[in-house]
Amino acid sequence: MDDMLPRCLLAIAGPTATGKTGLSLALAERLSIAILSADSRLVYRELDIGTAKPSQTERSQAPHYLIDIREPTETMTVAEYQRSAQTLIQQLHLEQERVPCLVGGTGLYISSVVDGLQIPPVAPQPELRSQLQRLGQPQCYSMLQQVDPVASDRIHANDAVRTIRALEVAYVTGRPLSAQQGQHPPDYPILYIGLDCEIEALAARIRRRTAQMIEQGLVAEVEQLCQRYGKDLPLLQTLGYAEILGYLAGNYSLPAAEELIVKNTRQFAKRQRTWFRKQAIAWFDADSVDLLEDVWQTIKTFWAQVNQAKTSAPKP
């Protein structure tokens, strides 16, 4: 299959802990791919264990991009991610040595590329964000419902990051975020693959991975981040880190923190599932013994269709 690498894109998405990284690495043994991370936290250095970041050994199995490209104190906007991903995809298409493969669970990151989202060019406003954060999420979400009801329907009531971003765009530009968004899908073929499994099976996967993170030293990782950047580092308020921060503050025991991570991760996975189920995705059972072969056959069929369309296209 590598003799004629088509100008296309593969995307592997789905809820957390469904084995997206493992599948991408298994595919890398059969196909020349370059893995482009589509995870909003993998872009940050030093956040390794709590984000389930691919190890150096795993990254040596195939070229990985969009990992460790920001300091923990910096901000990576969706627009910046989109530009970086689009540039990499263009370069890979020109080189024709590897097929770009988006892999991750951040739906907005993937959609920014796959759907070609139009993203308002509004830089982060630290002072405005600080003011909004002090108001609290319930009040901010209520404000969003008044300022941009369309956006509020798309944003979960507990999603503080997206709520504040929508308010930020509205206040800076004077126009609702929803009115500034549109889509310009790329002109190359895309195979969008999704991994999922039964709810209880996913819960077991999340529990195993959480225990593994604790064993690998998640507590020490959080302690180091606190020492270097302070407890107010925004990334320490995210899933897996906030719960350990609470343990270090003496609010509860480590086993209780572990249970909180499991609970909150399950809720996060539920939101991811809701997001991805709205997309045009070819779904596969993450627990199927034939997963790799089934995905491989789908890729080969897609590949044949792409090459056929290319050869049958009229000459300019």
Short mmCIF file of C-alpha atoms in Angstrom, two decimals:
data_model
loop_
_atom_site.label_atom_id
_atom_site.label_comp_id
_atom_site.label_asym_id
_atom_site.label_seq_id
_atom_site.Cartn_x
_atom_site.Cartn_y
_atom_site.Cartn_z
CA MET A 1 0.00 0.00 0.00
CA ASP A 2 2.90 2.38 0.60
CA ASP A 3 3.83 2.44 -3.11
CA MET A 4 1.22 5.10 -3.85
CA LEU A 5 0.54 7.21 -0.81
CA PRO A 6 -2.58 9.23 -1.54
CA ARG A 7 -3.10 12.79 -0.43
CA CYS A 8 -5.55 12.10 2.38
CA LEU A 9 -6.04 12.15 6.14
CA LEU A 10 -6.80 9.45 8.69
CA ALA A 11 -8.41 10.40 12.00
CA ILE A 12 -8.82 8.17 15.05
CA ALA A 13 -11.11 9.55 17.73
CA GLY A 14 -13.36 8.45 20.56
CA PRO A 15 -13.79 8.62 24.34
CA THR A 16 -10.78 8.54 26.63
CA ALA A 17 -9.17 5.17 27.45
CA THR A 18 -10.53 3.38 24.36
CA GLY A 19 -7.07 2.55 23.01
CA LYS A 20 -6.62 5.16 20.30
CA THR A 21 -2.86 5.39 20.83
CA GLY A 22 -2.48 1.61 20.76
CA LEU A 23 -4.42 1.32 17.52
CA SER A 24 -2.41 4.07 15.84
CA LEU A 25 0.86 2.38 16.79
CA ALA A 26 -0.40 -0.98 15.54
CA LEU A 27 -1.33 0.65 12.23
CA ALA A 28 2.12 2.25 12.07
CA GLU A 29 3.56 -1.26 11.77
CA ARG A 30 1.61 -1.76 8.54
CA LEU A 31 1.42 1.72 7.09
CA SER A 32 3.74 4.72 6.88
CA ILE A 33 1.87 7.22 9.01
CA ALA A 34 2.78 10.33 10.95
CA ILE A 35 0.76 10.69 14.14
CA LEU A 36 -0.61 14.17 14.87
CA SER A 37 -1.87 14.38 18.43
CA ALA A 38 -5.38 15.79 18.82
CA ASP A 39 -5.35 16.11 22.58
CA SER A 40 -5.59 19.55 24.15
CA ARG A 41 -3.27 18.67 27.05
CA LEU A 42 -0.58 16.70 25.25
CA VAL A 43 0.65 19.96 23.74
CA TYR A 44 2.02 20.93 27.17
CA ARG A 45 5.43 19.90 28.44
CA GLU A 46 5.78 18.27 31.88
CA LEU A 47 2.20 17.00 31.95
CA ASP A 48 3.00 13.39 31.18
CA ILE A 49 1.46 10.86 33.54
CA GLY A 50 -1.86 12.58 34.17
CA THR A 51 -2.47 13.03 30.44
CA ALA A 52 -1.49 9.46 29.48
CA LYS A 53 1.05 10.99 27.11
CA PRO A 54 2.69 8.44 24.77
CA SER A 55 6.05 7.35 26.13
CA GLN A 56 9.32 8.02 24.33
CA THR A 57 9.39 4.33 23.37
CA GLU A 58 5.95 4.61 21.81
CA ARG A 59 6.88 7.83 20.04
CA SER A 60 9.91 6.12 18.54
CA GLN A 61 7.63 3.70 16.67
CA ALA A 62 6.28 6.46 14.41
CA PRO A 63 6.83 10.20 14.02
CA HIS A 64 4.67 12.12 16.52
CA TYR A 65 3.74 15.79 16.24
CA LEU A 66 1.88 18.40 18.32
CA ILE A 67 3.15 16.96 21.61
CA ASP A 68 5.25 19.02 24.08
CA ILE A 69 5.05 22.22 22.04
CA ARG A 70 3.95 24.60 24.82
CA GLU A 71 5.13 25.41 28.32
CA PRO A 72 2.58 24.77 31.10
CA THR A 73 2.24 28.52 31.60
CA GLU A 74 1.42 29.18 27.94
CA THR A 75 -1.92 28.92 26.20
CA MET A 76 -2.64 26.87 23.10
CA THR A 77 -5.78 28.11 21.36
CA VAL A 78 -7.85 26.01 18.97
CA ALA A 79 -6.92 28.42 16.17
CA GLU A 80 -3.21 27.88 16.86
CA TYR A 81 -3.70 24.14 16.95
CA GLN A 82 -5.63 24.25 13.67
CA ARG A 83 -2.90 26.24 11.91
CA SER A 84 -0.17 23.93 13.22
CA ALA A 85 -2.04 20.78 12.19
CA GLN A 86 -2.96 22.13 8.77
CA THR A 87 0.65 23.14 8.11
CA LEU A 88 1.92 19.68 9.09
CA ILE A 89 -0.67 17.94 6.93
CA GLN A 90 0.28 20.11 3.97
CA GLN A 91 3.97 19.29 4.47
CA LEU A 92 3.28 15.56 4.72
CA HIS A 93 1.17 15.67 1.58
CA LEU A 94 3.99 17.39 -0.29
CA GLU A 95 6.59 14.90 0.94
CA GLN A 96 4.32 11.92 0.15
CA GLU A 97 6.31 9.71 2.49
CA ARG A 98 3.78 9.32 5.29
CA VAL A 99 0.02 9.64 5.66
CA PRO A 100 -1.02 12.12 8.39
CA CYS A 101 -3.11 10.52 11.11
CA LEU A 102 -4.94 12.64 13.70
CA VAL A 103 -5.23 10.74 16.97
CA GLY A 104 -6.97 11.97 20.10
CA GLY A 105 -10.09 12.72 22.06
CA THR A 106 -10.38 16.51 21.89
CA GLY A 107 -13.36 16.85 19.60
CA LEU A 108 -12.87 20.54 18.88
CA TYR A 109 -9.26 20.00 17.84
CA ILE A 110 -10.23 17.24 15.42
CA SER A 111 -13.23 19.15 14.09
CA SER A 112 -11.09 22.24 13.50
CA VAL A 113 -9.14 20.18 10.94
CA VAL A 114 -11.67 17.66 9.63
CA ASP A 115 -14.49 20.19 9.24
CA GLY A 116 -12.27 23.19 8.55
CA LEU A 117 -13.87 25.27 11.27
CA GLN A 118 -13.70 29.02 10.95
CA ILE A 119 -12.31 30.25 14.25
CA PRO A 120 -12.56 33.92 15.26
CA PRO A 121 -9.03 35.39 15.47
CA VAL A 122 -9.39 36.64 19.03
CA ALA A 123 -6.29 36.36 21.19
CA PRO A 124 -6.70 35.30 24.85
CA GLN A 125 -7.63 38.19 27.12
CA PRO A 126 -6.05 37.37 30.52
CA GLU A 127 -7.68 40.24 32.41
CA LEU A 128 -11.15 39.54 31.03
CA ARG A 129 -10.76 35.83 31.70
CA SER A 130 -9.71 36.52 35.27
CA GLN A 131 -12.76 38.69 35.82
CA LEU A 132 -15.07 36.04 34.38
CA GLN A 133 -13.47 33.27 36.43
CA ARG A 134 -14.09 35.25 39.61
CA LEU A 135 -17.79 35.35 38.76
CA GLY A 136 -17.98 31.58 38.81
CA GLN A 137 -19.16 29.13 36.17
CA PRO A 138 -22.91 29.24 36.96
CA GLN A 139 -23.07 33.00 36.45
CA CYS A 140 -20.82 32.91 33.38
CA TYR A 141 -23.01 30.27 31.78
CA SER A 142 -26.11 32.31 32.55
CA MET A 143 -24.47 35.29 30.86
CA LEU A 144 -23.62 33.15 27.84
CA GLN A 145 -27.25 32.03 27.55
CA GLN A 146 -28.19 35.70 27.20
CA VAL A 147 -25.28 36.80 24.99
CA ASP A 148 -25.10 33.75 22.73
CA PRO A 149 -27.94 31.24 23.25
CA VAL A 150 -26.86 29.21 20.23
CA ALA A 151 -23.38 28.68 21.68
CA SER A 152 -24.81 27.89 25.12
CA ASP A 153 -26.84 25.05 23.57
CA ARG A 154 -23.60 23.53 22.29
CA ILE A 155 -21.57 24.04 25.46
CA HIS A 156 -22.07 21.96 28.59
CA ALA A 157 -23.12 23.97 31.64
CA ASN A 158 -20.01 22.79 33.51
CA ASP A 159 -17.55 23.50 30.69
CA ALA A 160 -15.86 26.61 32.08
CA VAL A 161 -13.14 26.79 29.41
CA ARG A 162 -15.50 26.92 26.43
CA THR A 163 -17.99 29.14 28.27
CA ILE A 164 -15.36 31.77 29.03
CA ARG A 165 -13.97 31.55 25.50
CA ALA A 166 -17.41 32.16 24.00
CA LEU A 167 -17.95 35.17 26.28
CA GLU A 168 -14.47 36.43 25.50
CA VAL A 169 -15.09 36.36 21.74
CA ALA A 170 -18.49 38.01 22.14
CA TYR A 171 -17.15 40.85 24.29
CA VAL A 172 -14.04 41.51 22.19
CA THR A 173 -15.74 41.44 18.79
CA GLY A 174 -19.23 42.57 19.75
CA ARG A 175 -20.68 39.57 17.91
CA PRO A 176 -21.75 36.13 19.22
CA LEU A 177 -19.23 33.35 18.72
CA SER A 178 -21.87 31.20 17.03
CA ALA A 179 -22.43 33.89 14.39
CA GLN A 180 -18.73 33.89 13.48
CA GLN A 181 -18.33 30.16 13.09
CA GLY A 182 -18.56 28.31 9.80
CA GLN A 183 -16.93 25.40 8.01
CA HIS A 184 -14.61 25.05 5.04
CA PRO A 185 -13.78 21.32 4.88
CA PRO A 186 -10.41 20.45 3.31
CA ASP A 187 -10.30 19.23 -0.29
CA TYR A 188 -8.53 15.94 0.50
CA PRO A 189 -10.32 12.67 1.39
CA ILE A 190 -10.68 11.86 5.08
CA LEU A 191 -11.27 8.53 6.80
CA TYR A 192 -12.70 9.28 10.24
CA ILE A 193 -12.49 6.26 12.56
CA GLY A 194 -14.01 6.07 16.03
CA LEU A 195 -13.30 3.71 18.92
CA ASP A 196 -15.86 2.97 21.61
CA CYS A 197 -17.03 0.12 23.83
CA GLU A 198 -19.74 -0.83 26.29
CA ILE A 199 -20.13 1.61 29.18
CA GLU A 200 -19.08 -0.87 31.86
CA ALA A 201 -16.14 -2.04 29.80
CA LEU A 202 -15.01 1.56 29.40
CA ALA A 203 -15.42 2.10 33.14
CA ALA A 204 -13.09 -0.84 33.77
CA ARG A 205 -10.57 0.59 31.29
CA ILE A 206 -10.69 3.96 33.05
CA ARG A 207 -10.22 2.35 36.46
CA ARG A 208 -7.20 0.37 35.27
CA ARG A 209 -5.59 3.37 33.66
CA THR A 210 -6.17 5.56 36.71
CA ALA A 211 -4.53 2.97 38.97
CA GLN A 212 -1.62 2.79 36.54
CA MET A 213 -1.20 6.58 36.64
CA ILE A 214 -1.02 6.50 40.44
CA GLU A 215 1.54 3.70 40.30
CA GLN A 216 3.62 5.58 37.73
CA GLY A 217 3.94 8.60 40.02
CA LEU A 218 1.06 10.97 39.35
CA VAL A 219 1.29 12.39 42.88
CA ALA A 220 4.96 13.26 42.42
CA GLU A 221 4.20 14.84 39.03
CA VAL A 222 1.58 17.12 40.60
CA GLU A 223 3.95 18.00 43.46
CA GLN A 224 6.66 18.99 40.97
CA LEU A 225 4.25 21.11 38.94
CA CYS A 226 3.12 22.88 42.14
CA GLN A 227 6.70 23.60 43.13
CA ARG A 228 7.60 25.02 39.73
CA TYR A 229 4.45 26.92 38.81
CA GLY A 230 2.32 27.21 41.95
CA LYS A 231 -0.98 25.60 42.85
CA ASP A 232 -2.91 28.16 40.80
CA LEU A 233 -1.55 26.86 37.49
CA PRO A 234 -4.73 26.48 35.37
CA LEU A 235 -3.66 23.07 34.06
CA LEU A 236 -3.66 21.78 37.64
CA GLN A 237 -7.43 22.33 37.66
CA THR A 238 -7.93 19.78 34.89
CA LEU A 239 -8.93 16.13 35.08
CA GLY A 240 -6.55 13.94 37.05
CA TYR A 241 -4.53 16.84 38.40
CA ALA A 242 -7.26 18.67 40.31
CA GLU A 243 -8.17 15.54 42.27
CA ILE A 244 -4.56 14.89 43.29
CA LEU A 245 -4.22 18.55 44.23
CA GLY A 246 -7.14 18.05 46.59
CA TYR A 247 -5.40 15.05 48.12
CA LEU A 248 -2.18 17.04 48.62
CA ALA A 249 -4.23 19.78 50.31
CA GLY A 250 -5.45 17.20 52.81
CA ASN A 251 -9.05 17.27 51.64
CA TYR A 252 -9.28 13.47 51.29
CA SER A 253 -7.19 10.31 51.09
CA LEU A 254 -5.30 9.06 48.04
CA PRO A 255 -7.78 6.19 47.47
CA ALA A 256 -10.57 8.78 47.58
CA ALA A 257 -8.70 10.92 45.05
CA GLU A 258 -8.35 7.88 42.80
CA GLU A 259 -12.08 7.24 42.99
CA LEU A 260 -12.76 10.87 42.15
CA ILE A 261 -10.56 10.64 39.06
CA VAL A 262 -12.42 7.51 37.94
CA LYS A 263 -15.79 9.17 38.49
CA ASN A 264 -14.86 12.42 36.77
CA THR A 265 -13.18 10.60 33.88
CA ARG A 266 -16.33 8.57 33.31
CA GLN A 267 -18.34 11.78 33.16
CA PHE A 268 -15.81 13.26 30.75
CA ALA A 269 -16.00 10.15 28.55
CA LYS A 270 -19.78 10.50 28.46
CA ARG A 271 -19.46 14.05 27.15
CA GLN A 272 -16.91 12.92 24.58
CA ARG A 273 -19.24 10.16 23.41
CA THR A 274 -22.05 12.70 22.98
CA TRP A 275 -19.79 14.96 20.91
CA PHE A 276 -18.40 12.26 18.64
CA ARG A 277 -21.74 10.56 18.06
CA LYS A 278 -22.80 13.69 16.19
CA GLN A 279 -19.94 13.26 13.72
CA ALA A 280 -19.81 11.14 10.55
CA ILE A 281 -17.52 8.46 11.93
CA ALA A 282 -16.91 4.79 11.09
CA TRP A 283 -17.24 3.19 14.54
CA PHE A 284 -15.37 0.14 15.83
CA ASP A 285 -15.60 -1.86 19.04
CA ALA A 286 -12.45 -1.14 21.04
CA ASP A 287 -12.72 -4.55 22.72
CA SER A 288 -13.11 -6.58 19.54
CA VAL A 289 -10.41 -9.21 19.00
CA ASP A 290 -10.59 -8.36 15.31
CA LEU A 291 -10.25 -4.60 15.81
CA LEU A 292 -6.96 -4.15 13.99
CA GLU A 293 -7.97 -6.34 11.05
CA ASP A 294 -11.38 -4.67 10.74
CA VAL A 295 -9.84 -1.20 10.76
CA TRP A 296 -7.15 -2.34 8.33
CA GLN A 297 -9.75 -3.62 5.86
CA THR A 298 -11.63 -0.31 6.12
CA ILE A 299 -8.43 1.61 5.40
CA LYS A 300 -7.64 -0.57 2.38
CA THR A 301 -11.13 -0.04 0.98
CA PHE A 302 -10.82 3.70 1.56
CA TRP A 303 -7.37 3.67 0.00
CA ALA A 304 -8.63 1.88 -3.12
CA GLN A 305 -11.48 4.35 -3.51
CA VAL A 306 -9.11 7.30 -3.20
CA ASN A 307 -6.69 5.92 -5.78
CA GLN A 308 -9.52 5.00 -8.13
CA ALA A 309 -10.95 8.50 -7.92
CA LYS A 310 -7.48 9.91 -8.58
CA THR A 311 -6.84 7.78 -11.66
CA SER A 312 -10.34 8.28 -13.12
CA ALA A 313 -10.34 12.06 -12.66
CA PRO A 314 -10.32 13.97 -15.97
CA LYS A 315 -6.96 15.34 -17.03
CA PRO A 316 -6.67 19.14 -16.83
#
